[in-house]
Short mmCIF file of N, CA and C in Angstrom, two decimals:
data_model
loop_
_atom_site.label_atom_id
_atom_site.label_comp_id
_atom_site.label_asym_id
_atom_site.label_seq_id
_atom_site.Cartn_x
_atom_site.Cartn_y
_atom_site.Cartn_z
N MET A 18 89.43 -32.59 18.73
CA MET A 18 89.29 -31.14 18.81
C MET A 18 90.56 -30.55 19.39
N LEU A 19 91.00 -29.45 18.84
CA LEU A 19 92.18 -28.74 19.33
C LEU A 19 91.75 -27.47 20.03
N GLU A 20 92.44 -27.13 21.12
CA GLU A 20 92.25 -25.84 21.78
C GLU A 20 93.48 -25.01 21.45
N HIS A 21 93.27 -23.77 21.07
CA HIS A 21 94.36 -22.92 20.61
C HIS A 21 93.92 -21.47 20.63
N PRO A 22 94.87 -20.54 20.53
CA PRO A 22 94.47 -19.14 20.38
C PRO A 22 93.96 -18.93 18.96
N LYS A 23 93.00 -18.05 18.79
CA LYS A 23 92.50 -17.74 17.46
C LYS A 23 93.31 -16.62 16.82
N LEU A 24 93.94 -15.81 17.68
CA LEU A 24 94.68 -14.64 17.21
C LEU A 24 95.93 -14.46 18.06
N VAL A 25 97.06 -14.22 17.42
CA VAL A 25 98.31 -13.93 18.11
C VAL A 25 98.84 -12.63 17.53
N ILE A 26 99.20 -11.70 18.42
CA ILE A 26 99.73 -10.41 17.98
C ILE A 26 101.10 -10.23 18.61
N SER A 27 102.09 -9.93 17.78
CA SER A 27 103.45 -9.77 18.26
C SER A 27 104.15 -8.67 17.47
N PRO A 28 105.11 -7.99 18.08
CA PRO A 28 105.81 -6.92 17.37
C PRO A 28 106.85 -7.46 16.39
N ARG A 29 107.09 -6.69 15.35
CA ARG A 29 108.15 -7.02 14.39
C ARG A 29 109.47 -7.15 15.16
N GLY A 30 110.24 -8.19 14.85
CA GLY A 30 111.50 -8.43 15.54
C GLY A 30 111.35 -9.24 16.81
N GLY A 31 110.12 -9.43 17.27
CA GLY A 31 109.87 -10.17 18.50
C GLY A 31 109.68 -11.65 18.24
N SER A 32 109.11 -12.32 19.22
CA SER A 32 108.83 -13.75 19.08
C SER A 32 107.39 -14.01 19.48
N ALA A 33 106.87 -15.14 19.04
CA ALA A 33 105.51 -15.55 19.39
C ALA A 33 105.56 -17.00 19.84
N THR A 34 104.84 -17.30 20.91
CA THR A 34 104.71 -18.67 21.40
C THR A 34 103.24 -19.06 21.31
N ILE A 35 102.97 -20.16 20.66
CA ILE A 35 101.60 -20.62 20.46
C ILE A 35 101.48 -22.00 21.09
N HIS A 36 100.45 -22.21 21.89
CA HIS A 36 100.20 -23.50 22.54
C HIS A 36 98.92 -24.09 21.94
N CYS A 37 99.02 -25.32 21.45
CA CYS A 37 97.86 -26.03 20.90
C CYS A 37 97.62 -27.29 21.72
N LYS A 38 96.45 -27.41 22.33
CA LYS A 38 96.11 -28.58 23.13
C LYS A 38 95.35 -29.57 22.26
N TYR A 39 95.63 -30.87 22.47
CA TYR A 39 94.96 -31.90 21.69
C TYR A 39 94.31 -32.91 22.62
N ARG A 40 93.50 -33.79 22.06
CA ARG A 40 92.73 -34.73 22.88
C ARG A 40 93.51 -36.00 23.21
N ARG A 41 93.03 -36.67 24.22
CA ARG A 41 93.62 -37.95 24.63
C ARG A 41 93.58 -38.93 23.46
N GLY A 42 94.65 -39.68 23.31
CA GLY A 42 94.74 -40.64 22.23
C GLY A 42 95.64 -40.16 21.10
N ASP A 43 95.93 -38.86 21.07
CA ASP A 43 96.79 -38.30 20.02
C ASP A 43 98.21 -38.04 20.50
N GLU A 44 98.57 -38.56 21.68
CA GLU A 44 99.89 -38.30 22.25
C GLU A 44 101.03 -38.71 21.32
N GLU A 45 100.92 -39.83 20.63
CA GLU A 45 102.02 -40.32 19.80
C GLU A 45 101.95 -39.83 18.35
N ALA A 46 100.92 -39.09 18.01
CA ALA A 46 100.77 -38.59 16.65
C ALA A 46 101.74 -37.44 16.37
N VAL A 47 102.04 -37.23 15.10
CA VAL A 47 102.87 -36.10 14.69
C VAL A 47 102.01 -34.84 14.75
N LYS A 48 102.57 -33.79 15.36
CA LYS A 48 101.89 -32.49 15.44
C LYS A 48 102.59 -31.55 14.47
N TYR A 49 101.86 -30.55 13.96
CA TYR A 49 102.48 -29.63 13.02
C TYR A 49 101.94 -28.21 13.15
N TRP A 50 102.71 -27.27 12.65
CA TRP A 50 102.39 -25.85 12.60
C TRP A 50 102.83 -25.38 11.22
N CYS A 51 101.94 -24.76 10.49
CA CYS A 51 102.32 -24.33 9.14
C CYS A 51 101.60 -23.07 8.74
N LYS A 52 102.22 -22.32 7.87
CA LYS A 52 101.58 -21.13 7.30
C LYS A 52 100.69 -21.60 6.17
N GLU A 53 99.46 -21.12 6.20
CA GLU A 53 98.49 -21.52 5.19
C GLU A 53 98.81 -20.80 3.88
N GLU A 54 99.12 -21.58 2.84
CA GLU A 54 99.46 -21.00 1.54
C GLU A 54 98.19 -20.67 0.77
N ARG A 55 97.28 -21.60 0.73
CA ARG A 55 95.95 -21.38 0.18
C ARG A 55 95.01 -22.24 1.01
N PHE A 56 93.74 -22.07 0.88
CA PHE A 56 92.77 -22.68 1.78
C PHE A 56 93.15 -24.09 2.24
N ARG A 57 93.57 -24.17 3.48
CA ARG A 57 93.90 -25.40 4.20
C ARG A 57 95.07 -26.20 3.60
N PHE A 58 95.91 -25.55 2.80
CA PHE A 58 97.13 -26.16 2.30
C PHE A 58 98.32 -25.41 2.86
N CYS A 59 99.31 -26.17 3.33
CA CYS A 59 100.46 -25.59 4.00
C CYS A 59 101.55 -25.15 3.03
N SER A 60 102.21 -24.06 3.37
CA SER A 60 103.39 -23.61 2.64
C SER A 60 104.54 -24.56 2.98
N ARG A 61 105.21 -25.08 1.99
CA ARG A 61 106.27 -26.07 2.21
C ARG A 61 107.41 -25.51 3.06
N ASN A 62 107.81 -24.25 2.81
CA ASN A 62 108.96 -23.70 3.54
C ASN A 62 108.57 -23.06 4.88
N ARG A 63 107.31 -23.05 5.25
CA ARG A 63 106.89 -22.50 6.55
C ARG A 63 106.11 -23.55 7.33
N THR A 64 106.60 -24.79 7.30
CA THR A 64 105.97 -25.89 8.03
C THR A 64 106.99 -26.51 8.97
N ILE A 65 106.55 -26.84 10.18
CA ILE A 65 107.41 -27.54 11.13
C ILE A 65 106.57 -28.64 11.78
N ARG A 66 107.19 -29.82 11.95
CA ARG A 66 106.50 -30.99 12.51
C ARG A 66 107.30 -31.59 13.65
N THR A 67 106.57 -32.21 14.57
CA THR A 67 107.24 -33.01 15.59
C THR A 67 107.65 -34.32 14.95
N THR A 68 108.47 -35.07 15.64
CA THR A 68 108.91 -36.38 15.12
C THR A 68 107.99 -37.49 15.62
N GLY A 69 106.95 -37.15 16.35
CA GLY A 69 106.10 -38.16 16.98
C GLY A 69 106.57 -38.44 18.40
N SER A 70 107.62 -37.73 18.83
CA SER A 70 108.14 -37.87 20.20
C SER A 70 108.05 -36.50 20.87
N GLU A 71 108.61 -36.39 22.07
CA GLU A 71 108.62 -35.11 22.77
C GLU A 71 109.88 -34.30 22.47
N GLU A 72 110.69 -34.78 21.56
CA GLU A 72 111.93 -34.09 21.20
C GLU A 72 111.61 -32.76 20.49
N GLU A 73 112.34 -31.70 20.89
CA GLU A 73 112.14 -30.40 20.25
C GLU A 73 112.75 -30.41 18.85
N VAL A 74 112.03 -29.84 17.89
CA VAL A 74 112.50 -29.73 16.51
C VAL A 74 112.65 -28.24 16.21
N LYS A 75 113.79 -27.86 15.61
CA LYS A 75 114.04 -26.47 15.24
C LYS A 75 114.36 -26.37 13.76
N GLN A 76 113.79 -25.36 13.11
CA GLN A 76 114.13 -25.08 11.70
C GLN A 76 113.52 -23.75 11.28
N ASN A 77 114.22 -23.04 10.41
CA ASN A 77 113.74 -21.79 9.82
C ASN A 77 113.21 -20.79 10.84
N GLY A 78 113.90 -20.61 11.96
CA GLY A 78 113.48 -19.64 12.97
C GLY A 78 112.27 -20.06 13.78
N MET A 79 111.89 -21.34 13.69
CA MET A 79 110.75 -21.85 14.45
C MET A 79 111.19 -23.09 15.23
N SER A 80 110.48 -23.36 16.31
CA SER A 80 110.69 -24.62 17.03
C SER A 80 109.32 -25.15 17.45
N ILE A 81 109.25 -26.47 17.60
CA ILE A 81 108.01 -27.12 18.02
C ILE A 81 108.38 -28.22 19.01
N LYS A 82 107.60 -28.32 20.08
CA LYS A 82 107.87 -29.33 21.11
C LYS A 82 106.55 -29.83 21.65
N ASP A 83 106.43 -31.13 21.76
CA ASP A 83 105.22 -31.77 22.27
C ASP A 83 105.39 -32.10 23.75
N ASN A 84 104.35 -31.91 24.53
CA ASN A 84 104.31 -32.32 25.93
C ASN A 84 103.13 -33.27 26.07
N ARG A 85 103.42 -34.56 26.07
CA ARG A 85 102.36 -35.57 26.08
C ARG A 85 101.57 -35.59 27.39
N VAL A 86 102.22 -35.27 28.50
CA VAL A 86 101.53 -35.27 29.79
C VAL A 86 100.43 -34.20 29.79
N LEU A 87 100.75 -33.00 29.29
CA LEU A 87 99.77 -31.91 29.22
C LEU A 87 98.89 -32.01 27.97
N ARG A 88 99.24 -32.93 27.04
CA ARG A 88 98.57 -33.05 25.74
C ARG A 88 98.52 -31.67 25.07
N GLU A 89 99.72 -31.10 24.91
CA GLU A 89 99.84 -29.76 24.34
C GLU A 89 101.17 -29.67 23.60
N PHE A 90 101.15 -29.07 22.41
CA PHE A 90 102.42 -28.80 21.76
C PHE A 90 102.59 -27.29 21.64
N SER A 91 103.84 -26.87 21.71
CA SER A 91 104.16 -25.44 21.70
C SER A 91 105.03 -25.13 20.49
N VAL A 92 104.74 -24.00 19.88
CA VAL A 92 105.51 -23.51 18.74
C VAL A 92 106.07 -22.16 19.13
N VAL A 93 107.35 -21.93 18.83
CA VAL A 93 107.97 -20.63 19.04
C VAL A 93 108.48 -20.15 17.70
N MET A 94 108.10 -18.91 17.35
CA MET A 94 108.60 -18.27 16.13
C MET A 94 109.41 -17.06 16.59
N GLU A 95 110.63 -16.91 16.06
CA GLU A 95 111.52 -15.84 16.51
C GLU A 95 111.84 -14.87 15.37
N ASN A 96 112.30 -13.68 15.76
CA ASN A 96 112.69 -12.64 14.80
C ASN A 96 111.60 -12.42 13.75
N LEU A 97 110.40 -12.16 14.22
CA LEU A 97 109.26 -12.03 13.33
C LEU A 97 109.37 -10.82 12.40
N THR A 98 108.93 -11.02 11.17
CA THR A 98 108.87 -9.94 10.18
C THR A 98 107.42 -9.85 9.69
N HIS A 99 107.14 -8.81 8.91
CA HIS A 99 105.78 -8.67 8.37
C HIS A 99 105.44 -9.83 7.42
N ASN A 100 106.44 -10.47 6.83
CA ASN A 100 106.20 -11.64 5.97
C ASN A 100 105.68 -12.83 6.76
N ASP A 101 105.89 -12.85 8.08
CA ASP A 101 105.41 -13.95 8.91
C ASP A 101 103.92 -13.83 9.21
N ALA A 102 103.35 -12.64 9.03
CA ALA A 102 101.94 -12.43 9.33
C ALA A 102 101.07 -13.29 8.41
N GLY A 103 99.93 -13.70 8.92
CA GLY A 103 98.99 -14.45 8.10
C GLY A 103 98.33 -15.58 8.86
N ALA A 104 97.67 -16.43 8.11
CA ALA A 104 96.94 -17.56 8.69
C ALA A 104 97.87 -18.77 8.81
N TYR A 105 97.81 -19.42 9.96
CA TYR A 105 98.58 -20.63 10.24
C TYR A 105 97.61 -21.73 10.65
N LEU A 106 98.07 -22.96 10.56
CA LEU A 106 97.28 -24.10 11.02
C LEU A 106 98.06 -24.83 12.09
N CYS A 107 97.42 -25.09 13.23
CA CYS A 107 98.04 -25.99 14.20
C CYS A 107 97.26 -27.29 14.05
N GLY A 108 97.99 -28.40 13.87
CA GLY A 108 97.29 -29.63 13.55
C GLY A 108 97.94 -30.88 14.09
N VAL A 109 97.18 -31.96 14.00
CA VAL A 109 97.61 -33.29 14.41
C VAL A 109 97.40 -34.21 13.21
N GLU A 110 98.47 -34.92 12.82
CA GLU A 110 98.38 -35.85 11.69
C GLU A 110 97.69 -37.13 12.16
N ARG A 111 96.62 -37.46 11.48
CA ARG A 111 95.86 -38.68 11.73
C ARG A 111 95.36 -39.19 10.38
N LYS A 112 94.59 -40.24 10.38
CA LYS A 112 94.02 -40.72 9.11
C LYS A 112 93.32 -39.54 8.43
N TYR A 113 92.55 -38.80 9.21
CA TYR A 113 91.97 -37.54 8.77
C TYR A 113 92.49 -36.48 9.73
N ASP A 114 93.45 -35.68 9.25
CA ASP A 114 94.08 -34.67 10.11
C ASP A 114 93.03 -33.80 10.80
N ILE A 115 93.37 -33.38 12.02
CA ILE A 115 92.57 -32.34 12.66
C ILE A 115 93.46 -31.11 12.75
N TRP A 116 92.90 -29.93 12.49
CA TRP A 116 93.66 -28.70 12.50
C TRP A 116 92.73 -27.55 12.81
N GLN A 117 93.31 -26.48 13.26
CA GLN A 117 92.56 -25.26 13.54
C GLN A 117 93.38 -24.08 13.07
N PRO A 118 92.73 -23.05 12.51
CA PRO A 118 93.47 -21.87 12.05
C PRO A 118 93.81 -20.92 13.19
N VAL A 119 94.95 -20.26 13.06
CA VAL A 119 95.40 -19.23 14.00
C VAL A 119 95.89 -18.06 13.14
N GLU A 120 95.45 -16.86 13.44
CA GLU A 120 95.88 -15.68 12.70
C GLU A 120 97.03 -15.01 13.45
N LEU A 121 98.14 -14.77 12.76
CA LEU A 121 99.30 -14.09 13.35
C LEU A 121 99.38 -12.69 12.75
N ILE A 122 99.35 -11.70 13.62
CA ILE A 122 99.47 -10.30 13.21
C ILE A 122 100.77 -9.76 13.76
N ILE A 123 101.55 -9.12 12.89
CA ILE A 123 102.81 -8.51 13.28
C ILE A 123 102.61 -7.00 13.30
N THR A 124 102.86 -6.39 14.44
CA THR A 124 102.70 -4.94 14.54
C THR A 124 103.96 -4.24 14.07
N ALA A 125 103.82 -2.96 13.80
CA ALA A 125 104.95 -2.16 13.32
C ALA A 125 105.97 -1.91 14.42
N ASP A 126 105.58 -2.12 15.68
CA ASP A 126 106.49 -1.89 16.79
C ASP A 126 107.68 -2.81 16.69
N ASP A 127 108.86 -2.27 16.72
CA ASP A 127 110.09 -3.06 16.68
C ASP A 127 110.53 -3.27 18.13
N VAL A 128 110.90 -4.50 18.50
CA VAL A 128 111.27 -4.76 19.89
C VAL A 128 112.52 -4.00 20.31
N SER A 129 113.27 -3.47 19.35
CA SER A 129 114.46 -2.71 19.71
C SER A 129 114.11 -1.30 20.17
N THR A 130 112.84 -0.89 19.94
CA THR A 130 112.42 0.44 20.38
C THR A 130 111.99 0.38 21.83
N PRO A 131 112.39 1.36 22.64
CA PRO A 131 112.04 1.31 24.05
C PRO A 131 110.55 1.44 24.32
N THR A 132 109.77 1.90 23.36
CA THR A 132 108.34 2.09 23.61
C THR A 132 107.50 1.00 22.96
N SER A 133 108.00 -0.21 22.90
CA SER A 133 107.19 -1.31 22.37
C SER A 133 105.92 -1.40 23.18
N ARG A 134 104.84 -1.81 22.53
CA ARG A 134 103.56 -1.81 23.21
C ARG A 134 102.92 -3.18 23.28
N ASN A 135 102.06 -3.36 24.25
CA ASN A 135 101.29 -4.59 24.39
C ASN A 135 99.88 -4.31 23.90
N LYS A 136 99.17 -5.34 23.56
CA LYS A 136 97.80 -5.18 23.12
C LYS A 136 96.89 -5.98 24.02
N GLU A 137 95.75 -5.41 24.34
CA GLU A 137 94.75 -6.10 25.13
C GLU A 137 93.60 -6.39 24.19
N CYS A 138 93.35 -7.66 23.89
CA CYS A 138 92.35 -8.00 22.88
C CYS A 138 91.21 -8.79 23.49
N LYS A 139 90.06 -8.71 22.84
CA LYS A 139 88.99 -9.60 23.21
C LYS A 139 89.16 -10.90 22.43
N THR A 140 88.49 -11.95 22.84
CA THR A 140 88.56 -13.21 22.11
C THR A 140 87.90 -13.03 20.76
N VAL A 141 88.52 -13.59 19.74
CA VAL A 141 88.00 -13.46 18.38
C VAL A 141 87.30 -14.75 18.01
N GLU A 142 86.05 -14.64 17.62
CA GLU A 142 85.30 -15.81 17.19
C GLU A 142 85.78 -16.23 15.80
N PRO A 143 85.71 -17.54 15.47
CA PRO A 143 86.21 -18.00 14.19
C PRO A 143 85.56 -17.30 13.00
N SER A 144 84.30 -16.88 13.13
CA SER A 144 83.62 -16.23 12.02
C SER A 144 84.04 -14.78 11.83
N GLU A 145 84.71 -14.20 12.84
CA GLU A 145 85.15 -12.82 12.74
C GLU A 145 86.50 -12.73 12.06
N SER A 146 86.69 -11.70 11.28
CA SER A 146 88.02 -11.44 10.75
C SER A 146 88.85 -10.81 11.85
N PRO A 147 90.10 -11.27 12.07
CA PRO A 147 90.92 -10.68 13.12
C PRO A 147 91.23 -9.21 12.86
N LEU A 148 91.00 -8.76 11.64
CA LEU A 148 91.29 -7.37 11.32
C LEU A 148 90.05 -6.50 11.36
N SER A 149 88.91 -7.07 11.78
CA SER A 149 87.68 -6.28 11.81
C SER A 149 87.69 -5.32 12.99
N PRO A 150 86.89 -4.25 12.90
CA PRO A 150 86.84 -3.29 14.01
C PRO A 150 86.40 -3.94 15.32
N GLU A 151 85.55 -4.99 15.23
CA GLU A 151 85.06 -5.65 16.45
C GLU A 151 86.18 -6.33 17.23
N SER A 152 87.29 -6.67 16.57
CA SER A 152 88.37 -7.37 17.27
C SER A 152 89.61 -6.50 17.40
N SER A 153 89.40 -5.20 17.36
CA SER A 153 90.55 -4.31 17.47
C SER A 153 91.14 -4.36 18.86
N CYS A 154 92.37 -3.91 18.98
CA CYS A 154 93.09 -4.01 20.25
C CYS A 154 93.33 -2.63 20.85
N LEU A 155 93.45 -2.60 22.16
CA LEU A 155 93.85 -1.40 22.86
C LEU A 155 95.35 -1.48 23.08
N PHE A 156 96.05 -0.39 22.86
CA PHE A 156 97.51 -0.40 22.99
C PHE A 156 97.91 0.07 24.39
N LEU A 157 98.79 -0.69 25.03
CA LEU A 157 99.28 -0.38 26.36
C LEU A 157 100.79 -0.58 26.38
N ILE A 158 101.47 0.00 27.35
CA ILE A 158 102.92 -0.19 27.47
C ILE A 158 103.23 -1.65 27.79
N LEU A 159 104.32 -2.16 27.25
CA LEU A 159 104.65 -3.58 27.39
C LEU A 159 106.12 -3.90 27.42
N GLU A 160 106.47 -5.02 28.00
CA GLU A 160 107.84 -5.51 27.93
C GLU A 160 108.13 -5.90 26.49
N LYS A 161 109.40 -5.75 26.07
CA LYS A 161 109.71 -5.85 24.65
C LYS A 161 109.54 -7.21 23.99
N SER A 162 109.71 -8.32 24.67
CA SER A 162 109.66 -9.59 23.95
C SER A 162 108.35 -10.36 24.15
N LYS A 163 107.36 -9.75 24.77
CA LYS A 163 106.12 -10.45 25.00
C LYS A 163 105.25 -10.41 23.76
N ASN A 164 104.47 -11.47 23.57
CA ASN A 164 103.46 -11.46 22.52
C ASN A 164 102.13 -11.71 23.20
N LEU A 165 101.06 -11.42 22.50
CA LEU A 165 99.73 -11.53 23.06
C LEU A 165 98.95 -12.55 22.29
N THR A 166 98.22 -13.39 22.98
CA THR A 166 97.32 -14.30 22.30
C THR A 166 95.91 -13.98 22.74
N CYS A 167 95.01 -14.08 21.84
CA CYS A 167 93.59 -13.83 22.15
C CYS A 167 92.81 -15.10 21.89
#
C-alpha cells in the first residue's frame, strides 16, 4: 500500500513536490512517477524512475529521489504549465506493480505575479472528482513557490 496525496494544486510556473510512502520490503524496488496517458498506462515522455538506489534522477523538468530509511520517494516537478495538469501515478515496480493515482491541478496564477495565492483544501476521497464542488478550494494569500497537497 502506498500513502500519497490524492490532490496537488500548484500555480502555473511554480513547482510541485509529491511524497509517496511505501511499505517495508520495497526499499530496493524501482519507484516511478508518471502521467497517466489512458487508464493506468503511463505516458512515455512523462515518466521518471529511480534506479533502485537512493540516487536522485533528473529528466524533463522532473526529479525523483528515494529515501529508504523513511520508505518514501519524492518527486519534484518544476516550471509547471497547464499541460502538466492531469492524473499521475506514483508506483513501485514489483512482480505486480503497486500504484496510486494523484491528480495535479495547475492554477492560472503565475508565480511571477506578486499576488500568487495559496489554496486550503479538504482531503479528497478517491471516489470524488478533484474538480467537483465538494473538493473546491478556498483561496488565500501565499508565498510564490509553494504548492498545496490535499
